[in-house]
Amino acid sequence: MIEARHVTKKFKRVRAVDDLSFDLQAGGSLALWGSNGAGKTTLIRCLLGVFPAKGTIRLNGIDVSKKGKHARAMIGYVPQELAFHDDAKLGSAIRFFAKLRRVDVRQAAQSLALVGLSGHESKRVRDLSGGMKQRLALAIALIADPPIIVLDEPTSNLDSSGRGEVVDTLLRLRKQGKTMIFASHRPDEVITLADQVLVMEQGRLVQQTTPEVLWPSRSSIRSLRLFIEQGDEHHAAEILREGGFAVNHANIGLTVAIEQHRKAEPMNHLAARGIIVRDFELLRDVQQDDEPEHPVRTEPMSEVLR
Amino acid sequence: MSTINLNGTAHHPRNQSTATVAYLSFARSIMLIARREFRDALSSKWFLLYTIAFTTLAIGVSFMSLAGSGEHGFAGFGKTAAGLLNLIMLVVPLMALTAGAGTIAGERERGTLLYLLAQPLSRTELLLGKYVGLAIALICSLCIGFGLSAGLLAWRAGGVGAGSFLMLVVFTSVLALSMLALGVLISVQSRRAGVATGIALFVWLGLVFLSDLGLMAGTLLFKLRVQEVFALAIINPLQAFKMNVIINLNASLDVLGPVGMYASQEYGATLPWLLTGVIVLWCVLPLSIATLIFRKRGGI
């Protein structure tokens, strides 16, 4: 379904995506995992044909660089945050995209119903909550029933309830057989939604693996957010990575994927190297309420990736 | 009617060639974007502001046209058209340049450009669609101003000279399209709407004021021949527009001095076509360059 070969995207001298290749079969779900600046968003934009890149990307055999319009007709794209004219009404916005995708405008109503936004057609985009905006973006992405869904950190701006709604919808789509590529900073989302993970670092593919390999004790994984002095964040992320922790340098603090019973370890690890953790919070995971609480054997990330 | 299915291949009736289907799809996408752009423009403050300003000034000029001769009330169409000329040369380029400058740069700044480019839409379709939508909105804005002014003139001063007035509307619309194309070119090159508007204002200043001063200085400094002065003058679309309107009003270009006399004698009846060609070129060239840049550069 998706075939990427030696994809390279340079911005002046910086290689945002560096010689990256992967395959994804129809119905598969691939997570892009890595810190800010790892190249996840750039790779997504290359897949969409928005950024021209070296190498080849084929969707169902269609070369994105040569037939971008046709390739994009197969993709439903959900950005980090829906960017659409704030004055537009939800109903007219979705009808516009229905026409753009050459589908009957009645499908717009169906698409809104699918994400639970029926009855909100007269609301203006600016009046929607973050969760509703993301669900609208999903509705727009699904309007033409595309076989591929591409999502760029779709829950990063949502609270736990909004995140749960979006993840539930994505789970349903997976069950329907949609092919999915998504970037995420949250291990719980990757575990729930992905069957493959591309671990990226500074534009390069570190490993193409599975959530089970990255997080063997998947049932008790928690997302821990550490707040460190701003100038030290990058250094702290490096130290944690060297220590075998799965860490993302997101917009707010460092997010560390850690087993339920080892939550203090990253902080101790940083303290031993002179990095002070100002504050921390335990992020509420998508399926937290359903998970069994039991200790499991874990391995450092460095060993997992070896 | 063509549709793109989930495999990205086009379904279309067998009697339509692939080229026809591609053309229809191209035209349909442009019109869809144009409709959205037009609707957005109608609900925007700039459209309202410019329409009110232009209409008020146009009616004001119509009323004042007889003031110089010691009479009061509305002048005829011909005199009003002449009176409107300078107003148009100031206001219309400002309207069109700033409207064009905000279009792509504004979408880029709001983050909406990425979302549009992620849809099954080519960059050319998006750019041309936005241009067409803005062009229709601008022409509507001008037509409201001219229309109200013409209605009042017809009511108070009769219909004499209405043909010249109508031609003025046509020339003004073409001038607006050329300035809009220049604005779109600025927009494609700018990352922020504020920067694009700033550049557009500078270009406006250059076309309206500085080019005349530059031409005068150049003539004096380099002792340019009259044909060179004429060639340099008509490079500026505003000057080409002015000469065309003067010819259309059946006035002699002699009012423009030796350059006007030279143009009349040298080009005769072909002069209006030459001047119209210059303005049309100012539509086609910037828009083509903007499309090429927007397509080639990629990214957002």
Coordinates of C-alpha atoms in Angstrom, one line a residue:
Chain A
M1 CA 0.0 0.0 0.0
I2 CA 2.7 2.5 1.0
E3 CA 6.2 2.2 -0.2
A4 CA 8.9 4.7 0.7
R5 CA 12.4 4.4 -0.7
H6 CA 15.4 6.5 0.3
V7 CA 13.3 9.5 1.2
T8 CA 15.5 12.5 1.9
K9 CA 14.3 16.0 2.6
K10 CA 16.8 18.8 3.2
F11 CA 16.1 22.3 4.5
K12 CA 19.2 24.2 3.4
R13 CA 21.9 22.2 5.2
V14 CA 19.7 20.3 7.6
R15 CA 18.5 16.8 6.7
A16 CA 15.0 16.7 8.2
V17 CA 14.5 13.3 6.7
D18 CA 17.6 11.3 5.9
D19 CA 17.5 8.3 3.5
L20 CA 14.4 6.8 5.1
S21 CA 12.8 3.7 3.6
F22 CA 9.8 1.6 4.8
D23 CA 6.8 -0.4 3.6
L24 CA 3.4 -0.6 5.0
Q25 CA 0.8 -3.1 3.9
A26 CA -2.9 -2.4 3.4
G27 CA -4.7 -2.4 6.7
G28 CA -1.5 -1.9 8.7
S29 CA -0.9 0.8 11.2
L30 CA 2.5 2.6 11.5
A31 CA 3.5 4.9 14.3
L32 CA 6.2 7.5 13.9
W33 CA 8.1 7.7 17.2
G34 CA 10.7 10.2 18.0
S35 CA 11.5 13.5 19.7
N36 CA 10.6 17.0 18.3
G37 CA 12.9 17.5 15.3
A38 CA 13.2 13.8 14.6
G39 CA 11.5 14.4 11.2
K40 CA 8.1 12.9 11.8
T41 CA 6.1 15.9 10.6
T42 CA 8.4 16.4 7.6
L43 CA 8.0 12.7 6.7
I44 CA 4.2 13.1 6.9
R45 CA 4.3 16.2 4.6
C46 CA 6.5 14.3 2.2
L47 CA 3.9 11.5 2.1
L48 CA 1.3 14.0 1.3
G49 CA 3.4 15.5 -1.5
V50 CA 3.3 18.9 0.2
F51 CA 7.1 18.8 0.6
P52 CA 9.0 17.7 -2.5
A53 CA 11.6 15.1 -1.4
K54 CA 14.4 13.0 -3.0
G55 CA 13.7 9.3 -3.2
T56 CA 10.3 7.8 -4.1
I57 CA 7.0 7.5 -2.2
R58 CA 4.3 5.3 -3.8
L59 CA 0.8 4.9 -2.5
N60 CA -0.9 2.0 -4.2
G61 CA 1.7 2.3 -7.0
I62 CA 1.1 6.0 -7.5
D63 CA 4.2 8.2 -7.3
V64 CA 3.4 11.1 -4.9
S65 CA 5.9 13.4 -6.5
K66 CA 4.4 12.9 -10.0
K67 CA 0.7 12.5 -9.3
G68 CA 0.3 14.3 -6.0
K69 CA -3.3 15.2 -6.5
H70 CA -4.3 11.5 -7.2
A71 CA -2.2 10.3 -4.3
R72 CA -3.8 12.8 -1.9
A73 CA -7.2 11.6 -3.0
M74 CA -6.3 8.3 -1.3
I75 CA -5.3 10.0 2.0
G76 CA -7.4 11.5 4.8
Y77 CA -5.1 13.9 6.7
V78 CA -5.6 14.9 10.3
P79 CA -3.2 17.7 11.4
Q80 CA -2.0 18.4 14.9
E81 CA -4.6 21.1 15.1
L82 CA -7.3 21.8 12.5
A83 CA -6.4 25.0 10.6
F84 CA -9.5 26.3 8.9
H85 CA -11.1 29.7 8.6
D86 CA -12.4 30.4 12.0
D87 CA -15.5 32.3 10.7
A88 CA -16.6 29.2 8.6
K89 CA -19.5 27.2 9.9
L90 CA -18.9 23.6 10.5
G91 CA -21.6 22.5 8.0
S92 CA -20.3 24.7 5.2
A93 CA -16.7 23.7 6.0
I94 CA -17.4 20.0 5.6
R95 CA -19.5 20.6 2.5
F96 CA -16.6 22.4 0.9
F97 CA -14.3 19.5 1.5
A98 CA -17.0 17.1 0.2
K99 CA -17.1 19.0 -3.0
L100 CA -13.3 19.1 -3.2
R101 CA -13.2 15.4 -2.8
R102 CA -16.0 14.9 -5.4
V103 CA -18.3 13.2 -3.1
D104 CA -22.0 13.7 -2.5
V105 CA -22.6 16.4 0.1
R106 CA -24.9 13.9 1.9
Q107 CA -21.8 12.0 2.9
A108 CA -20.7 15.1 4.8
A109 CA -23.6 14.6 7.2
Q110 CA -22.7 10.9 7.5
S111 CA -19.1 11.7 8.2
L112 CA -20.1 14.2 10.9
A113 CA -22.3 11.5 12.5
L114 CA -19.4 9.1 12.5
V115 CA -17.4 11.3 14.7
G116 CA -20.4 12.5 16.8
L117 CA -20.7 16.0 15.5
S118 CA -24.2 15.8 14.1
G119 CA -26.3 18.7 15.1
H120 CA -23.4 21.1 15.4
E121 CA -23.5 22.2 11.7
S122 CA -24.4 25.8 12.4
K123 CA -21.5 26.3 14.9
R124 CA -18.6 28.3 13.7
V125 CA -15.1 26.7 13.7
R126 CA -13.8 29.2 16.2
D127 CA -16.5 28.2 18.7
L128 CA -15.5 24.5 18.7
S129 CA -13.5 23.0 21.5
G130 CA -10.1 21.4 20.8
G131 CA -11.6 17.9 20.8
M132 CA -14.5 18.9 18.5
K133 CA -12.0 20.5 16.1
Q134 CA -10.0 17.3 16.0
R135 CA -13.1 15.3 15.4
L136 CA -14.1 17.7 12.6
A137 CA -10.6 17.2 11.1
L138 CA -11.3 13.4 11.3
A139 CA -14.7 13.9 9.7
I140 CA -13.1 15.8 6.9
A141 CA -10.4 13.2 6.5
L142 CA -13.0 10.4 6.3
I143 CA -15.5 12.1 4.1
A144 CA -14.4 10.3 0.9
D145 CA -13.8 7.0 2.8
P146 CA -10.1 7.1 1.8
P147 CA -8.1 3.9 2.3
I148 CA -5.2 5.7 4.1
I149 CA -5.4 7.9 7.1
V150 CA -2.4 10.1 8.0
L151 CA -2.4 11.8 11.4
D152 CA 0.2 14.2 12.8
E153 CA 0.1 14.0 16.6
P154 CA -3.7 14.1 16.5
T155 CA -4.2 14.2 20.2
S156 CA -1.3 16.4 21.3
N157 CA -3.6 19.4 22.0
L158 CA -6.4 17.5 23.6
D159 CA -7.3 16.8 27.2
S160 CA -7.7 13.2 28.3
S161 CA -11.4 13.0 27.5
G162 CA -10.9 14.5 24.0
R163 CA -7.9 12.2 23.5
G164 CA -9.9 9.1 24.4
E165 CA -12.7 10.1 21.9
V166 CA -10.2 10.5 19.1
V167 CA -8.3 7.3 19.9
D168 CA -11.6 5.4 20.1
T169 CA -12.6 6.6 16.7
L170 CA -9.2 5.6 15.3
L171 CA -9.5 2.2 16.8
R172 CA -12.8 1.7 15.0
L173 CA -11.2 2.8 11.8
R174 CA -8.4 0.3 12.3
K175 CA -11.0 -2.4 12.7
Q176 CA -12.5 -1.3 9.4
G177 CA -9.2 -2.0 7.7
K178 CA -7.9 1.5 7.1
T179 CA -4.2 1.8 6.6
M180 CA -2.9 4.3 9.1
I181 CA 0.3 6.3 9.7
F182 CA 0.5 8.6 12.7
A183 CA 3.0 10.5 14.7
S184 CA 2.7 10.4 18.4
H185 CA 4.6 11.4 21.5
R186 CA 2.5 9.0 23.7
P187 CA 3.5 5.4 24.1
D188 CA 0.0 4.4 25.2
E189 CA -1.4 5.6 21.9
V190 CA 1.3 3.8 19.9
I191 CA 0.6 0.6 21.9
T192 CA -3.1 1.0 21.4
L193 CA -3.1 1.9 17.7
A194 CA 0.0 0.7 16.0
D195 CA 1.3 -2.6 14.8
Q196 CA 4.6 -1.2 13.6
V197 CA 6.8 1.6 14.9
L198 CA 9.4 3.7 13.0
V199 CA 11.8 5.0 15.6
M200 CA 13.3 8.2 14.2
E201 CA 16.1 10.4 15.4
Q202 CA 17.4 13.5 13.7
G203 CA 15.7 12.5 10.4
R204 CA 17.1 9.0 10.4
L205 CA 15.3 5.7 10.8
V206 CA 16.8 4.1 14.0
Q207 CA 14.6 1.1 13.8
Q208 CA 11.4 -0.3 12.3
T209 CA 10.0 -2.4 15.0
T210 CA 6.7 -3.2 16.9
P211 CA 5.2 -1.7 20.0
E212 CA 5.7 -5.1 21.7
V213 CA 9.5 -4.9 21.2
L214 CA 9.7 -1.3 22.3
W215 CA 7.5 -1.8 25.4
P216 CA 7.4 -5.5 26.3
S217 CA 5.5 -4.7 29.5
R218 CA 2.9 -2.8 27.5
S219 CA 0.1 -3.3 30.0
S220 CA 1.8 -1.2 32.7
I221 CA 3.4 1.5 30.6
R222 CA 2.9 5.1 31.8
S223 CA 3.7 8.4 30.3
L224 CA 5.7 10.5 32.7
R225 CA 6.2 14.2 31.9
L226 CA 9.3 15.7 33.4
F227 CA 9.8 19.5 33.7
I228 CA 13.5 20.5 33.5
E229 CA 15.2 23.9 33.1
Q230 CA 14.7 24.8 29.5
G231 CA 18.4 25.0 28.6
D232 CA 19.0 21.5 30.0
E233 CA 16.1 19.7 28.2
H234 CA 18.0 18.5 25.2
H235 CA 20.9 17.3 27.3
A236 CA 18.5 15.6 29.7
A237 CA 16.8 13.8 26.8
E238 CA 20.2 12.6 25.6
I239 CA 21.1 11.3 29.1
L240 CA 17.8 9.5 29.4
R241 CA 18.2 7.9 26.0
E242 CA 21.6 6.7 26.8
G243 CA 20.2 5.2 30.0
G244 CA 17.8 3.2 27.9
F245 CA 14.6 5.2 28.5
A246 CA 12.1 5.9 25.6
V247 CA 11.9 9.7 25.8
N248 CA 10.4 12.4 23.6
H249 CA 11.3 16.0 23.8
A250 CA 7.8 17.4 23.2
N251 CA 6.6 21.0 23.3
I252 CA 6.1 20.9 27.0
G253 CA 8.8 19.0 29.0
L254 CA 10.2 15.6 28.3
T255 CA 7.7 12.7 28.0
V256 CA 9.2 9.4 29.2
A257 CA 7.5 6.0 28.7
I258 CA 8.0 4.1 31.9
E259 CA 6.7 1.0 33.6
Q260 CA 4.2 1.6 36.4
H261 CA 6.5 0.5 39.2
R262 CA 9.7 2.4 37.9
K263 CA 8.3 5.9 37.8
A264 CA 11.1 7.4 39.9
E265 CA 13.9 5.9 37.9
P266 CA 14.2 8.6 35.2
M267 CA 14.4 11.3 37.8
N268 CA 17.0 9.4 39.8
H269 CA 18.9 8.8 36.7
L270 CA 19.0 12.5 35.8
A271 CA 19.7 13.6 39.4
A272 CA 22.8 11.3 39.4
R273 CA 24.1 13.2 36.4
G274 CA 23.4 16.6 38.0
I275 CA 20.2 17.4 36.1
I276 CA 17.4 18.7 38.4
V277 CA 13.8 17.8 37.7
R278 CA 11.7 20.8 38.6
D279 CA 8.4 19.0 38.5
F280 CA 6.7 16.0 37.0
E281 CA 3.3 14.7 36.1
L282 CA 1.9 11.4 35.3
L283 CA -0.1 11.6 32.1
R284 CA -3.5 9.9 32.0
D285 CA -3.3 7.1 29.5
V286 CA -5.9 6.3 27.0
Q287 CA -6.9 2.9 28.5
Q288 CA -5.7 3.5 32.0
D289 CA -8.9 2.5 33.6
D290 CA -8.9 -0.9 31.9
E291 CA -5.4 -1.9 32.5
P292 CA -4.3 -4.5 35.1
E293 CA -1.9 -3.3 37.7
H294 CA 1.0 -5.8 37.9
P295 CA 4.7 -5.6 37.8
V296 CA 6.5 -6.9 34.6
R297 CA 10.0 -7.5 33.5
T298 CA 11.5 -4.7 31.6
E299 CA 14.6 -4.0 29.5
P300 CA 16.4 -0.7 28.9
M301 CA 15.6 0.8 25.5
S302 CA 19.3 0.5 24.5
E303 CA 19.0 -3.3 24.8
V304 CA 15.7 -3.4 23.1
L305 CA 17.1 -1.5 20.1
R306 CA 20.3 -3.4 20.0
Chain B
M1 CA -18.4 14.5 -14.7
S2 CA -15.2 12.9 -13.5
T3 CA -14.6 11.4 -10.1
I4 CA -11.4 10.1 -8.5
N5 CA -11.9 6.8 -6.9
L6 CA -10.0 5.4 -3.9
N7 CA -7.3 4.0 -6.1
G8 CA -6.6 7.4 -7.4
T9 CA -7.7 6.6 -10.9
A10 CA -10.3 8.7 -12.7
H11 CA -13.7 7.3 -13.7
H12 CA -15.3 9.1 -16.6
P13 CA -17.7 8.5 -19.5
R14 CA -16.0 6.7 -22.3
N15 CA -16.8 9.3 -24.9
Q16 CA -14.7 11.9 -23.0
S17 CA -11.0 11.9 -23.7
T18 CA -8.6 11.8 -20.7
A19 CA -7.5 15.4 -21.6
T20 CA -11.1 16.6 -21.4
V21 CA -11.6 14.9 -18.1
A22 CA -8.4 16.4 -16.7
Y23 CA -9.5 19.9 -18.0
L24 CA -12.9 19.5 -16.4
S25 CA -11.4 18.4 -13.1
F26 CA -9.0 21.4 -13.3
A27 CA -11.7 23.9 -14.0
R28 CA -14.0 22.4 -11.4
S29 CA -11.3 22.7 -8.7
I30 CA -10.5 26.2 -9.6
M31 CA -14.2 27.2 -9.5
L32 CA -14.6 25.5 -6.1
I33 CA -11.7 27.4 -4.6
A34 CA -12.8 30.6 -6.4
R35 CA -16.3 30.3 -4.8
R36 CA -14.9 29.9 -1.4
E37 CA -12.5 32.8 -1.9
F38 CA -15.3 35.0 -3.2
R39 CA -17.5 34.2 -0.1
D40 CA -14.6 34.9 2.2
A41 CA -13.9 38.2 0.5
L42 CA -17.5 39.3 0.7
S43 CA -17.5 38.7 4.4
S44 CA -14.2 40.4 5.0
K45 CA -13.7 43.9 6.3
W46 CA -11.3 45.0 3.5
F47 CA -14.0 44.3 0.9
L48 CA -16.6 46.3 2.8
L49 CA -14.2 49.1 3.5
Y50 CA -12.9 49.4 -0.1
T51 CA -16.4 49.2 -1.5
I52 CA -17.7 51.9 0.7
A53 CA -14.7 54.1 0.1
F54 CA -14.7 53.7 -3.6
T55 CA -18.5 54.2 -3.9
T56 CA -18.4 57.3 -1.8
L57 CA -15.5 58.8 -3.7
A58 CA -17.0 57.9 -7.1
I59 CA -20.3 59.5 -6.2
G60 CA -18.4 62.5 -4.7
V61 CA -16.4 62.9 -7.9
S62 CA -19.6 62.7 -10.0
F63 CA -21.1 65.5 -7.9
M64 CA -18.0 67.7 -8.0
S65 CA -17.4 67.4 -11.7
L66 CA -19.4 70.5 -12.5
A67 CA -18.0 72.5 -9.5
G68 CA -15.2 74.0 -11.6
S69 CA -17.5 75.5 -14.1
G70 CA -19.4 77.3 -11.3
E71 CA -22.5 75.0 -11.5
H72 CA -23.8 72.6 -8.9
G73 CA -25.1 69.0 -9.3
F74 CA -24.1 66.0 -11.3
A75 CA -22.0 66.2 -14.4
G76 CA -22.5 63.9 -17.4
F77 CA -20.9 60.5 -17.8
G78 CA -17.9 61.9 -19.9
K79 CA -16.8 64.5 -17.5
T80 CA -17.3 62.2 -14.5
A81 CA -15.2 59.6 -16.2
A82 CA -12.4 62.1 -16.7
G83 CA -12.8 63.2 -13.0
L84 CA -12.7 59.6 -11.9
L85 CA -9.4 58.8 -13.7
N86 CA -7.1 60.1 -11.0
L87 CA -9.2 58.6 -8.2
I88 CA -9.1 55.2 -9.9
M89 CA -5.3 55.4 -10.4
L90 CA -4.9 55.9 -6.7
V91 CA -7.5 53.7 -5.2
V92 CA -7.9 50.7 -7.5
P93 CA -4.2 49.6 -7.5
L94 CA -4.2 49.9 -3.7
M95 CA -7.3 47.7 -3.4
A96 CA -6.0 45.0 -5.8
L97 CA -2.4 44.9 -4.6
T98 CA -3.3 44.5 -0.9
A99 CA -6.1 42.0 -1.6
G100 CA -3.7 39.9 -3.7
A101 CA -0.8 40.2 -1.3
G102 CA -2.9 38.8 1.6
T103 CA -4.1 35.8 -0.2
I104 CA -1.4 33.1 -0.1
A105 CA 0.7 34.7 2.7
G106 CA -2.4 35.0 4.9
E107 CA -3.3 31.3 4.4
R108 CA 0.4 30.5 5.1
E109 CA 0.4 32.5 8.3
R110 CA -2.9 31.1 9.6
G111 CA -1.6 27.5 8.9
T112 CA -4.5 26.9 6.5
L113 CA -2.3 26.6 3.4
L114 CA -0.9 23.3 4.6
Y115 CA -4.4 21.9 5.1
L116 CA -5.5 22.9 1.7
L117 CA -2.4 21.6 0.0
A118 CA -3.0 18.2 1.8
Q119 CA -6.2 17.9 -0.1
P120 CA -6.5 16.4 -3.7
L121 CA -5.8 19.7 -5.2
S122 CA -2.9 20.9 -7.3
R123 CA -1.0 24.1 -6.4
T124 CA -1.9 25.6 -9.8
E125 CA -5.6 25.0 -9.1
L126 CA -5.3 26.5 -5.6
L127 CA -3.5 29.6 -6.8
L128 CA -5.7 30.2 -9.9
G129 CA -8.8 29.5 -7.8
K130 CA -7.9 32.1 -5.3
Y131 CA -7.0 34.6 -8.0
V132 CA -10.3 34.1 -9.8
G133 CA -12.3 34.4 -6.6
L134 CA -10.6 37.6 -5.6
A135 CA -10.9 39.0 -9.1
I136 CA -14.6 38.5 -9.1
A137 CA -14.9 40.1 -5.6
L138 CA -12.8 43.1 -6.7
I139 CA -14.8 43.6 -9.9
C140 CA -18.0 43.3 -7.9
S141 CA -16.7 46.0 -5.5
L142 CA -15.8 48.3 -8.4
C143 CA -19.2 47.6 -10.1
I144 CA -21.0 48.6 -7.0
G145 CA -19.1 51.9 -6.9
F146 CA -19.4 52.6 -10.6
G147 CA -23.0 51.3 -10.7
L148 CA -24.3 53.6 -8.0
S149 CA -22.4 56.5 -9.5
A150 CA -23.8 55.7 -13.0
G151 CA -27.3 55.3 -11.6
L152 CA -27.2 58.8 -10.1
L153 CA -25.7 60.2 -13.2
A154 CA -28.3 58.7 -15.4
W155 CA -31.0 60.0 -13.1
R156 CA -29.7 63.6 -12.8
A157 CA -27.7 64.2 -16.0
G158 CA -29.1 61.9 -18.6
G159 CA -27.3 59.1 -20.5
V160 CA -24.9 61.1 -22.8
G161 CA -21.4 59.6 -22.7
A162 CA -22.5 56.4 -21.1
G163 CA -20.3 54.4 -23.6
S164 CA -17.2 56.1 -22.4
F165 CA -18.2 55.5 -18.8
L166 CA -18.8 51.8 -19.6
M167 CA -15.3 51.5 -21.2
L168 CA -13.8 53.1 -18.1
V169 CA -15.4 50.3 -16.0
V170 CA -13.9 47.7 -18.4
F171 CA -10.4 49.4 -18.4
T172 CA -10.5 49.7 -14.6
S173 CA -11.4 46.1 -14.2
V174 CA -8.5 45.0 -16.4
L175 CA -6.2 47.3 -14.4
A176 CA -7.5 45.8 -11.1
L177 CA -6.8 42.3 -12.5
S178 CA -3.2 43.2 -13.4
M179 CA -2.6 44.7 -9.9
L180 CA -4.2 41.7 -8.3
A181 CA -1.8 39.4 -10.2
L182 CA 1.1 41.5 -9.0
G183 CA -0.3 41.2 -5.4
V184 CA -0.5 37.5 -5.8
L185 CA 3.1 37.3 -6.9
I186 CA 4.1 39.3 -3.8
S187 CA 2.0 36.9 -1.7
V188 CA 3.6 33.8 -3.0
Q189 CA 7.0 35.1 -2.1
S190 CA 6.1 36.3 1.4
R191 CA 5.9 34.2 4.6
R192 CA 3.8 36.7 6.5
A193 CA 0.7 38.6 5.5
G194 CA 2.0 41.8 7.1
V195 CA 5.2 41.7 5.1
A196 CA 3.3 41.0 1.9
T197 CA 1.0 44.0 2.6
G198 CA 4.1 46.2 3.3
I199 CA 5.7 45.2 0.0
A200 CA 2.4 45.7 -1.8
L201 CA 2.2 49.3 -0.4
F202 CA 5.7 50.0 -1.5
V203 CA 5.0 48.7 -5.0
W204 CA 1.8 50.9 -5.0
L205 CA 3.9 53.9 -4.0
G206 CA 6.4 53.1 -6.7
L207 CA 3.8 52.7 -9.5
V208 CA 1.7 55.7 -8.4
F209 CA 4.3 58.3 -7.4
L210 CA 7.9 57.2 -7.7
S211 CA 7.8 55.9 -11.3
D212 CA 6.7 59.4 -12.6
L213 CA 9.4 61.1 -10.6
G214 CA 12.0 58.5 -11.8
L215 CA 10.9 59.0 -15.3
M216 CA 11.2 62.8 -15.0
A217 CA 14.6 62.5 -13.4
G218 CA 15.8 59.9 -16.0
T219 CA 14.7 62.2 -18.8
L220 CA 16.6 65.1 -17.5
L221 CA 19.7 63.2 -16.5
F222 CA 20.1 61.0 -19.5
K223 CA 18.4 63.3 -22.0
L224 CA 16.1 60.5 -23.2
R225 CA 14.5 60.7 -26.6
V226 CA 10.7 61.0 -26.7
Q227 CA 10.3 57.4 -28.0
E228 CA 12.4 56.1 -25.0
V229 CA 10.3 58.2 -22.6
F230 CA 7.1 56.8 -24.1
A231 CA 8.4 53.2 -23.9
L232 CA 9.5 53.7 -20.3
A233 CA 6.2 55.4 -19.4
I234 CA 3.9 52.6 -20.8
I235 CA 5.9 50.0 -18.9
N236 CA 4.0 51.3 -15.9
P237 CA 0.5 49.8 -16.2
L238 CA -1.0 52.9 -14.6
Q239 CA 0.4 55.1 -17.3
A240 CA -0.9 52.8 -20.0
F241 CA -4.3 52.8 -18.3
K242 CA -4.3 56.6 -18.1
M243 CA -3.5 57.0 -21.8
N244 CA -6.1 54.4 -22.8
V245 CA -8.8 56.2 -20.8
I246 CA -7.9 59.6 -22.3
I247 CA -8.1 58.1 -25.8
N248 CA -11.4 56.5 -24.9
L249 CA -12.8 59.9 -23.8
N250 CA -12.1 61.2 -27.3
A251 CA -9.5 63.5 -25.8
S252 CA -6.2 64.2 -27.5
L253 CA -3.1 62.7 -26.0
D254 CA -1.5 66.1 -26.7
V255 CA -2.5 67.0 -23.1
L256 CA 0.3 64.7 -22.1
G257 CA 2.9 66.8 -23.9
P258 CA 5.4 65.7 -26.5
V259 CA 5.2 62.0 -25.4
G260 CA 1.4 62.1 -26.0
M261 CA 1.9 63.7 -29.4
Y262 CA 4.5 61.2 -30.4
A263 CA 2.3 58.3 -29.3
S264 CA -0.7 59.6 -31.3
Q265 CA 1.4 60.2 -34.5
E266 CA 3.5 57.1 -34.3
Y267 CA 0.9 54.5 -33.3
G268 CA -2.4 56.1 -34.4
A269 CA -5.4 53.7 -34.2
T270 CA -3.2 50.8 -32.9
L271 CA -2.3 52.8 -29.7
P272 CA -5.3 51.6 -27.6
W273 CA -4.5 48.0 -28.5
L274 CA -0.9 48.5 -27.6
L275 CA -1.8 50.0 -24.3
T276 CA -4.4 47.4 -23.6
G277 CA -1.8 44.7 -24.4
V278 CA 0.6 46.2 -21.9
I279 CA -2.0 46.0 -19.1
V280 CA -3.0 42.5 -20.1
L281 CA 0.7 41.5 -20.1
W282 CA 0.8 42.8 -16.5
C283 CA -2.0 40.3 -15.7
V284 CA -0.5 37.3 -17.4
L285 CA 3.2 37.7 -16.5
P286 CA 3.0 38.2 -12.7
L287 CA 0.3 35.4 -12.5
S288 CA 2.4 33.0 -14.6
I289 CA 5.5 33.8 -12.6
A290 CA 3.6 33.4 -9.3
T291 CA 2.2 30.0 -10.5
L292 CA 5.6 28.8 -11.5
I293 CA 7.2 29.8 -8.2
F294 CA 4.4 28.4 -6.2
R295 CA 4.6 25.1 -8.0
K296 CA 8.4 24.8 -8.2
R297 CA 9.3 25.9 -4.7
G298 CA 7.1 23.3 -3.0
G299 CA 6.7 23.4 0.7
I300 CA 4.3 25.7 2.5

